[in-house]
């Protein structure tokens, strides 16, 4: 006694149903419980093959409703055709006749298990009294079938302990590849593991990242959709909804499915449905006129002509999906068209087929209430158009043909082996090792999982004007090829929903263009996102970029923010307006200084020139010329030499200039002190001391500059932080201490000069140089005091412009305040340019005499 245990949902009925055979110890009899299972088609042979199909949709109604499944009847005919060929062959199983027993289980799992046990143990009603044990070899060597996955799982579970192979032609559930659960299961159709992956790649190929899904609520649909969902997520595809459906679902549940489809935003529906489920669903969707959706289908329905003929409301127009590659079995169609009823019996499957095909009744089955015409048995099948005469399912029919031949080759190998073979278990092992080609060139072999190689055709529905649907092959999928080369699609030849030639768009969010990045919407799948522009300084050069990449410090995004372009280098150039104005001012100051120097040289012997220490005046004019010219070193692209030159030249020339002014101021003060009784101060500040003071003050600045240039000199620097989209070419200070030491020393001398000039402000009016020096130093100090905050706060090239402006303003201040009044007297008031006017009277006379005496000595 044994009990069948099945863990799959829905098999509980089977567990309760089966304790099929039992042996009673007292009577030594083997009895069958329940009614005997009789095959619908049978033929004796030396070796028996079993087959399990679903000729009817319901076993209870099969005699009354005459709802015959022509597709499975085609499969049975393919098996008979293959067996007839093998029996007539002299090369394959020579001298051995194959017989068959073909059962109809009507899609019932429980009945499938009962039939499997009947095939394994025989279908006698009650066994005869015998000394033989109840356990005995199987009545059939191999079983062909079943069409659906769930019944196949139940049958394979029963067959496993008996080592009787089950070869399915259309059960595609990936779960059946698990050899620990189904060790004796094989199939001639690829596993849904590959189909689900292929569907996910197909959906991704067309850019559909937001799709809906409907699946059969059985092992085929649930397992297939689970694998599709897993692969889709890896490819960035999101499911807006995934709903189960079974053909026996209530009207309310079907209504909910239609509402889900109507309210969805996705325009693509992946239908992992069995053929019968699809037929029922199309009928329901047609009532709601749910057109305009792009359907993606599996091999179960995508190339079925009956489904296409039922789609009268064009729900599935433009559908695309995977189908088994086209096949041809020579002679099979003619064999099918030659079917004749074997006998006039209403219970015979051939008679039922004939009566259903031609809507007639044989004489023995006609009653007084019958209105159908009488069948003659000579009707012409070629004049009938239905799912039996339609050969669109030839790829699946061919799978049955290959399954029978695989069995024959395995049996042939078993019979040809020597006496050491264990023929009881070797049939399964030989089946796994078969490798042959059919007469039409199809290669047949099984993988370790008992599956054939996975190859699919991409099929597109194209409806003619005559309302006939053509299943056009538009691509291929071969799982044996490397990743990236498995899927080939001819996009140009595709026709989409509503006869559109444009690829439908089905996305939750439009693709983010380059220059933006994806930001997920809160609480929604990863396919729903917002496109946010990249932040300043970042780019994205790919569509649907998740992150933006930071540009290099010397680069900046373009307007579209999809490319980093080199930043514009900015500096104070001679070409721009500010550079032109500052250059003009510098050259103007230089020219004016030269003109003043020429005037002083031309009138060097006049009293006003001589009274203002012409030697220091010319040295001062020379230093002012250098001050004006040094401002030009600040304009133009910074280089290593220009950076070192600009600050050092500025510092040295200004110290030279201030030293001269300081010398003139001190000379005036000494001359004033020399007029006091008993004072001999002029001998300590004579001409030599004046020259040495100028030289000494200047050498100190030179020494500071040498230390600065030696320790940490200024250098060209690319400032990329000040302006985000531009590079500022500037001179880095190197040592800030050195820079501020130079500036500070100039300021110190200027302040000292201003202080001494301020003390000399009360000198006689006729000798007013001290007042002019005071005013010039006031301007000088004011300029450089305001320079410091302006320089620090000015960005980029404007800080350079501030420094140039300070140089020019202070230089013009010295030039105008010290020399222009004298030029005015020399050129416009020559009557005041006399010794008498310069010396004056009284104390003025004494100061003037002292000054002239000192200046006279300085010339000697």
Short mmCIF file of C-alpha atoms in Angstrom, two decimals, residues 52-308:
data_model
loop_
_atom_site.label_atom_id
_atom_site.label_comp_id
_atom_site.label_asym_id
_atom_site.label_seq_id
_atom_site.Cartn_x
_atom_site.Cartn_y
_atom_site.Cartn_z
CA UNK A 52 -2.45 11.43 -21.47
CA UNK A 53 -4.32 14.27 -23.20
CA UNK A 54 -7.38 16.41 -22.52
CA UNK A 55 -9.85 15.76 -25.30
CA UNK A 56 -12.64 17.46 -23.32
CA UNK A 57 -12.85 20.48 -21.06
CA UNK A 58 -15.03 18.59 -18.53
CA UNK A 59 -15.22 14.86 -17.98
CA UNK A 60 -18.79 14.83 -16.65
CA UNK A 61 -20.20 16.61 -19.67
CA UNK A 62 -18.22 14.86 -22.36
CA UNK A 63 -21.08 12.68 -23.57
CA UNK A 64 -23.68 15.41 -23.54
CA UNK A 65 -22.03 18.64 -24.57
CA UNK A 66 -19.75 17.28 -27.32
CA UNK A 67 -17.19 19.98 -26.39
CA UNK A 68 -14.18 18.37 -27.99
CA UNK A 69 -10.71 19.91 -27.73
CA UNK A 70 -9.47 19.65 -31.29
CA UNK A 71 -5.97 20.74 -30.31
CA UNK A 72 -5.34 17.74 -28.07
CA UNK A 73 -6.92 15.54 -30.70
CA UNK A 74 -4.25 16.83 -33.06
CA UNK A 75 -1.60 15.82 -30.51
CA UNK A 76 -3.05 12.32 -30.33
CA UNK A 77 -2.99 12.05 -34.13
CA UNK A 78 0.67 13.12 -34.16
CA UNK A 79 1.45 10.29 -31.73
CA UNK A 80 -0.38 7.76 -33.87
CA UNK A 81 1.44 9.01 -36.96
CA UNK A 82 4.85 8.69 -35.29
CA UNK A 83 4.08 5.17 -33.99
CA UNK A 84 2.94 4.08 -37.47
CA UNK A 85 6.19 5.41 -38.97
CA UNK A 86 8.29 3.62 -36.37
CA UNK A 87 6.40 0.34 -36.80
CA UNK A 88 7.03 0.56 -40.52
CA UNK A 89 10.71 1.37 -40.05
CA UNK A 90 13.40 -1.24 -40.68
CA UNK A 91 16.10 0.75 -38.89
CA UNK A 92 14.41 1.76 -35.66
CA UNK A 93 13.11 -1.05 -33.45
CA UNK A 94 13.12 -3.53 -36.30
CA UNK A 95 10.73 -6.40 -35.81
CA UNK A 96 9.09 -4.79 -32.80
CA UNK A 97 5.61 -3.34 -32.81
CA UNK A 98 4.69 -0.39 -30.64
CA UNK A 99 1.23 -0.23 -29.15
CA UNK A 100 -0.48 2.57 -27.31
CA UNK A 101 -3.08 3.50 -24.75
CA UNK A 102 -4.33 7.07 -24.94
CA UNK A 103 -6.44 8.50 -22.13
CA UNK A 104 -8.58 11.61 -21.83
CA UNK A 105 -8.27 13.33 -18.43
CA UNK A 106 -10.21 16.50 -19.35
CA UNK A 107 -7.67 18.72 -17.55
CA UNK A 108 -8.48 17.09 -14.20
CA UNK A 109 -5.55 16.63 -11.81
CA UNK A 110 -7.25 13.84 -9.86
CA UNK A 111 -8.22 11.99 -13.01
CA UNK A 112 -4.72 12.42 -14.34
CA UNK A 113 -3.29 10.62 -11.32
CA UNK A 114 -5.86 7.78 -11.66
CA UNK A 115 -5.02 7.39 -15.33
CA UNK A 116 -1.28 7.37 -14.58
CA UNK A 117 -1.80 4.53 -12.10
CA UNK A 118 -3.95 2.68 -14.61
CA UNK A 119 -1.17 2.98 -17.22
CA UNK A 120 1.38 1.79 -14.70
CA UNK A 121 -0.63 -1.19 -13.33
CA UNK A 122 -3.01 -2.15 -16.11
CA UNK A 123 -6.66 -1.36 -16.50
CA UNK A 124 -8.27 -4.68 -15.54
CA UNK A 125 -11.33 -4.24 -13.39
CA UNK A 126 -10.37 -7.05 -10.93
CA UNK A 127 -7.19 -9.05 -11.07
CA UNK A 128 -7.48 -12.87 -11.29
CA UNK A 129 -6.45 -15.16 -8.52
CA UNK A 130 -2.75 -15.69 -8.89
CA UNK A 131 0.33 -16.52 -6.91
CA UNK A 132 2.08 -13.53 -8.43
CA UNK A 133 2.46 -10.50 -6.13
CA UNK A 134 0.54 -7.29 -6.66
CA UNK A 135 3.80 -5.48 -7.50
CA UNK A 136 4.77 -6.03 -11.15
CA UNK A 137 6.45 -4.19 -14.06
CA UNK A 138 4.64 -1.22 -15.54
CA UNK A 139 2.16 -1.88 -18.30
CA UNK A 140 3.67 0.95 -20.39
CA UNK A 141 7.32 1.88 -20.80
CA UNK A 142 6.84 5.65 -21.30
CA UNK A 143 3.97 8.10 -20.95
CA UNK A 144 3.46 11.03 -23.36
CA UNK A 145 1.73 14.15 -21.99
CA UNK A 146 0.18 16.02 -20.34
CA UNK A 147 -0.52 19.33 -22.12
CA UNK A 148 -0.68 21.50 -18.97
CA UNK A 149 1.89 21.95 -16.22
CA UNK A 150 -0.20 21.31 -13.11
CA UNK A 151 -1.55 17.88 -14.18
CA UNK A 152 1.95 17.00 -15.39
CA UNK A 153 3.35 17.77 -11.93
CA UNK A 154 0.87 15.40 -10.31
CA UNK A 155 1.47 12.65 -12.84
CA UNK A 156 5.26 13.01 -12.64
CA UNK A 157 5.05 12.70 -8.86
CA UNK A 158 3.18 9.39 -9.23
CA UNK A 159 5.55 8.09 -11.91
CA UNK A 160 8.70 8.92 -10.01
CA UNK A 161 8.79 5.83 -7.72
CA UNK A 162 8.01 3.56 -10.71
CA UNK A 163 10.82 5.05 -12.89
CA UNK A 164 8.32 5.45 -15.70
CA UNK A 165 9.32 8.50 -17.79
CA UNK A 166 6.74 11.16 -18.53
CA UNK A 167 7.54 13.24 -21.63
CA UNK A 168 5.44 16.36 -21.98
CA UNK A 169 5.06 18.31 -25.18
CA UNK A 170 3.57 21.50 -23.69
CA UNK A 171 4.12 21.60 -19.89
CA UNK A 172 6.53 24.51 -19.52
CA UNK A 173 6.59 25.27 -15.78
CA UNK A 174 10.18 25.80 -14.66
CA UNK A 175 9.42 23.87 -11.46
CA UNK A 176 9.32 20.62 -13.48
CA UNK A 177 13.08 20.95 -14.09
CA UNK A 178 13.67 20.11 -10.42
CA UNK A 179 14.96 16.54 -10.64
CA UNK A 180 14.72 16.03 -6.88
CA UNK A 181 10.92 16.29 -7.12
CA UNK A 182 10.37 15.02 -10.66
CA UNK A 183 13.23 12.63 -11.48
CA UNK A 184 11.43 10.88 -14.35
CA UNK A 185 10.02 13.98 -16.09
CA UNK A 186 11.27 15.15 -19.48
CA UNK A 187 9.83 17.46 -22.09
CA UNK A 188 10.29 18.51 -25.68
CA UNK A 189 9.33 22.14 -25.07
CA UNK A 190 11.66 24.66 -23.38
CA UNK A 191 11.21 25.55 -19.73
CA UNK A 192 9.45 28.75 -18.72
CA UNK A 193 12.68 29.68 -16.97
CA UNK A 194 14.00 30.70 -20.38
CA UNK A 195 10.70 32.03 -21.66
CA UNK A 196 10.30 34.33 -18.66
CA UNK A 197 13.84 35.67 -19.14
CA UNK A 198 13.20 36.13 -22.86
CA UNK A 199 9.94 38.02 -22.16
CA UNK A 200 11.74 40.34 -19.74
CA UNK A 201 14.45 41.06 -22.33
CA UNK A 202 11.81 41.62 -25.00
CA UNK A 203 9.94 44.13 -22.83
CA UNK A 204 13.19 45.94 -21.99
CA UNK A 205 14.21 45.96 -25.66
CA UNK A 206 11.30 48.25 -26.49
CA UNK A 207 11.90 50.51 -23.48
CA UNK A 208 8.77 49.47 -21.60
CA UNK A 209 9.62 49.95 -17.93
CA UNK A 210 6.06 50.27 -16.59
CA UNK A 211 3.85 47.30 -17.42
CA UNK A 212 0.88 45.40 -16.13
CA UNK A 213 0.70 41.62 -15.81
CA UNK A 214 -2.00 38.97 -15.88
CA UNK A 215 -1.18 35.35 -15.10
CA UNK A 216 -2.99 32.06 -14.94
CA UNK A 217 -3.72 31.18 -11.36
CA UNK A 218 -1.95 27.82 -11.59
CA UNK A 219 1.58 26.48 -11.54
CA UNK A 220 2.21 27.55 -15.13
CA UNK A 221 1.19 31.16 -14.59
CA UNK A 222 2.37 31.70 -11.03
CA UNK A 223 5.83 30.19 -11.49
CA UNK A 224 6.33 31.77 -14.89
CA UNK A 225 5.29 35.22 -13.67
CA UNK A 226 7.52 34.91 -10.59
CA UNK A 227 10.54 34.29 -12.81
CA UNK A 228 9.52 37.10 -15.17
CA UNK A 229 9.14 39.53 -12.25
CA UNK A 230 12.57 38.63 -10.90
CA UNK A 231 14.27 39.15 -14.27
CA UNK A 232 12.24 42.28 -15.00
CA UNK A 233 13.39 43.91 -11.77
CA UNK A 234 17.00 43.17 -12.68
CA UNK A 235 16.43 44.94 -16.01
CA UNK A 236 14.78 47.98 -14.41
CA UNK A 237 11.19 47.04 -15.30
CA UNK A 238 8.40 47.66 -12.80
CA UNK A 239 5.00 46.00 -12.61
CA UNK A 240 2.15 48.40 -11.97
CA UNK A 241 -0.07 45.44 -11.19
CA UNK A 242 0.09 41.63 -11.36
CA UNK A 243 -3.26 39.89 -11.09
CA UNK A 244 -4.10 36.16 -11.17
CA UNK A 245 -6.89 34.83 -13.38
CA UNK A 246 -8.51 31.45 -13.89
CA UNK A 247 -11.19 30.56 -16.35
CA UNK A 248 -13.61 29.57 -13.58
CA UNK A 249 -13.28 32.88 -11.72
CA UNK A 250 -16.47 34.66 -10.71
CA UNK A 251 -17.89 37.60 -12.62
CA UNK A 252 -16.99 39.95 -9.76
CA UNK A 253 -13.34 38.97 -9.88
CA UNK A 254 -13.21 39.43 -13.65
CA UNK A 255 -14.86 42.83 -13.19
CA UNK A 256 -12.13 43.82 -10.74
CA UNK A 257 -9.47 42.83 -13.26
CA UNK A 258 -11.04 44.99 -15.96
CA UNK A 259 -11.22 47.94 -13.54
CA UNK A 260 -7.54 47.51 -12.68
CA UNK A 261 -6.64 47.61 -16.37
CA UNK A 262 -8.84 50.66 -17.01
CA UNK A 263 -7.42 52.64 -14.09
CA UNK A 264 -3.79 51.79 -14.83
CA UNK A 265 -1.35 54.14 -16.54
CA UNK A 266 0.73 51.40 -18.16
CA UNK A 267 -0.02 50.65 -21.81
CA UNK A 268 1.64 47.24 -22.02
CA UNK A 269 0.16 44.03 -20.58
CA UNK A 270 2.24 40.87 -20.16
CA UNK A 271 -0.14 37.92 -20.30
CA UNK A 272 1.31 34.71 -18.84
CA UNK A 273 -1.90 32.80 -19.49
CA UNK A 274 -2.79 29.31 -20.58
CA UNK A 275 -4.72 28.92 -23.81
CA UNK A 276 -8.10 28.24 -22.19
CA UNK A 277 -7.67 31.08 -19.69
CA UNK A 278 -6.81 33.47 -22.52
CA UNK A 279 -9.88 32.47 -24.50
CA UNK A 280 -12.17 33.20 -21.54
CA UNK A 281 -10.40 36.47 -20.70
CA UNK A 282 -10.64 37.79 -24.27
CA UNK A 283 -14.36 37.15 -24.25
CA UNK A 284 -14.72 39.20 -21.05
CA UNK A 285 -12.43 42.03 -22.15
CA UNK A 286 -14.30 42.31 -25.45
CA UNK A 287 -17.45 43.17 -23.52
CA UNK A 288 -15.65 46.18 -22.03
CA UNK A 289 -13.92 47.11 -25.33
CA UNK A 290 -10.48 47.39 -23.71
CA UNK A 291 -8.59 48.18 -26.89
CA UNK A 292 -5.41 50.18 -27.37
CA UNK A 293 -3.22 48.09 -25.05
CA UNK A 294 -0.07 46.41 -26.22
CA UNK A 295 -0.18 42.73 -25.31
CA UNK A 296 2.92 40.61 -24.76
CA UNK A 297 2.20 36.89 -24.79
CA UNK A 298 3.67 33.48 -24.12
CA UNK A 299 3.87 30.46 -26.38
CA UNK A 300 0.62 29.15 -24.86
CA UNK A 301 -1.58 31.51 -26.91
CA UNK A 302 0.49 33.90 -29.00
CA UNK A 303 0.32 31.80 -32.19
CA UNK A 304 -3.04 30.13 -31.68
CA UNK A 305 -5.42 30.76 -34.55
CA UNK A 306 -8.49 29.97 -32.46
CA UNK A 307 -7.61 32.74 -30.00
CA UNK A 308 -7.09 35.11 -32.92
#
